[in-house]
Amino acid sequence: MTDLARLGAGPLRDLFARGEASAVEIVRAHLDHLGRVEPRVEAFLSVMADAAQTRAVWLDRSRSSGEPAGALAGVPVAIKDVLCVRGAPTTCGSRILEGFRPPFDATCVKSLVDAGAVILGKTNMDEFAMGSSTEHSAFKRTRNPWDLERVPGGSSGGSAAAVAAREVPLAVGTDTGGSIRQPAAFTATVGLKPTYGRVSRYGLVAFASSLDQAGPIARTVRDAAMGLSAMAGHDPRDMTSSVEPVADYIGAAEGRGREIAGLRVGVPREFFGRGLDPEVAAGVRRCHDALAARGAEIVEVSLPATDFAIAAYYLVATAEASSNLARYDGVRYGFRDPHASTLKEMYGRTRQAGFGPEVKRRIMLGTYALSAGYYDAYYLKAMRARTLIRSDFARAFEKVDVLVGPTTPTPAFRLGEKLDDPLAMYLSDIYTVTANLSGVPAMSIPCGFTKAGLPIGCQILGRYFDEPTIFSVAAALESDLNVMKQAPPLAVDD
Ligand code: GLN
């Protein structure tokens, strides 16, 4: 492995800005390494080698002509295939979007490019971001770089695996119910779901519009802060995008934010109940101890509505999905069944062949929950539970500054282990969905490994738009726990 592919986004950008490495060298090092590990990891749906090289040449030229280097200048990034990249295939892991090439960039993609990033490719994902293992992709199975027999998590499993395997230092994922944080936990990467509205959703193919957020996945807290700084901000093209000023995430990640001494750290009681793997619990307890050792006050809090979280999430998310996915009818985008003789038959055959089983299951569930006679019993009730979840957080954040608990109940599971049992798959989202239902920001950081060598994720949740405090806590744990420097053997030995 060449040295350049070992480095994070920050060091790469600085080497480039100082003229010590060219963008062409950086991109070549990453593409070479990617070429060696990708056959085993299969994180990418498309690698944009030519476009990346052309862009690198352009960046080098613009630097030689004295143009100032952007905040991510020369940094290779991977984009989850649910985000539009102009002219590049955007499949959402689905056959129904095969052949679709959007004529525009998602706003968050454009922001990264404007900051000087080089897009290396689009990453694998569960179809339409529905899943927790990336096994629901219509195209390939991504493997966990730490154990190739295990899943990388999902739905942003391709982005997390690409970062863990050192194919890129920074990737973009999206999180509707945990899809950035859960794969980050499974792959020992740092993944942040920002506050709802912090990052524009324009050009992010909708799964559940009131829950979806894009965010960074990286190997260090500071690199994640660099990613968020580039992506965050108001976008007039997204009506739910916030006008709240963008804070100094990088400063917080460098330890210039909140002091940990005196910080009130909440431990949600409901996150330590039945079903939590003891090794995961022990890993998270080490985080509490490390923060206490710095003078944080550890306070037990209760989020009682967590009991309803999975049920509420799978009603709200599927209801919104059933409406969002109505647009894939063979007329406007991608795949169309060529054998139909009437328009109606064409719709039916296209959707029958184009969508996979999990997507169909969710369209049916969501349509049912919204149908006359069932709306009150299901959708409306789920919305009530959502309100209770929001009030739980509001109450907790009156007492504490952040919440620290596990990201997932277990470490990465085996490929195929939960594929035939949708409910077991859904239950792996128990600790992540509440941040989406309430809109608060939440990050997963690596906090240790099980005896079998599997990564353990610790989740840090904060108040609305208080990503800086999350970054402060994450940076403190990163330096105290010293687990992030480890790399999966596959990424080092090639
Ligand atoms: N695993 C959850 C689901 O299947 C979350 C997905 C996501 O965040 N996109 O819906």
Short mmCIF file of N, CA and C in Angstrom, two decimals, residues 118 124 174 272 309 343 363 383 394 471:
data_model
loop_
_atom_site.label_atom_id
_atom_site.label_comp_id
_atom_site.label_asym_id
_atom_site.label_seq_id
_atom_site.Cartn_x
_atom_site.Cartn_y
_atom_site.Cartn_z
N VAL A 118 -12.11 15.21 -4.93
CA VAL A 118 -12.12 14.44 -6.18
C VAL A 118 -13.03 13.23 -5.96
N ASN A 124 -21.85 1.15 -2.96
CA ASN A 124 -22.95 0.20 -2.85
C ASN A 124 -23.82 0.51 -1.64
N THR A 174 -25.89 8.34 3.81
CA THR A 174 -27.15 8.97 4.22
C THR A 174 -27.75 8.11 5.33
N PHE A 272 -29.39 0.29 27.53
CA PHE A 272 -28.54 -0.74 28.15
C PHE A 272 -29.37 -1.92 28.63
N ALA A 309 -39.91 3.03 19.48
CA ALA A 309 -39.14 3.63 18.39
C ALA A 309 -39.15 2.80 17.11
N LEU A 343 -50.37 0.86 -21.01
CA LEU A 343 -49.63 1.71 -20.07
C LEU A 343 -49.65 1.10 -18.66
N ILE A 363 -43.17 -0.87 0.44
CA ILE A 363 -44.22 -0.13 -0.26
C ILE A 363 -45.58 -0.66 0.20
N MET A 383 -47.09 8.76 14.51
CA MET A 383 -46.73 10.17 14.63
C MET A 383 -46.84 10.64 16.08
N ALA A 394 -36.04 16.31 24.42
CA ALA A 394 -36.11 17.67 24.96
C ALA A 394 -35.89 17.65 26.47
N PHE A 471 -18.59 16.83 18.38
CA PHE A 471 -17.20 16.74 17.90
C PHE A 471 -16.21 16.85 19.07
#
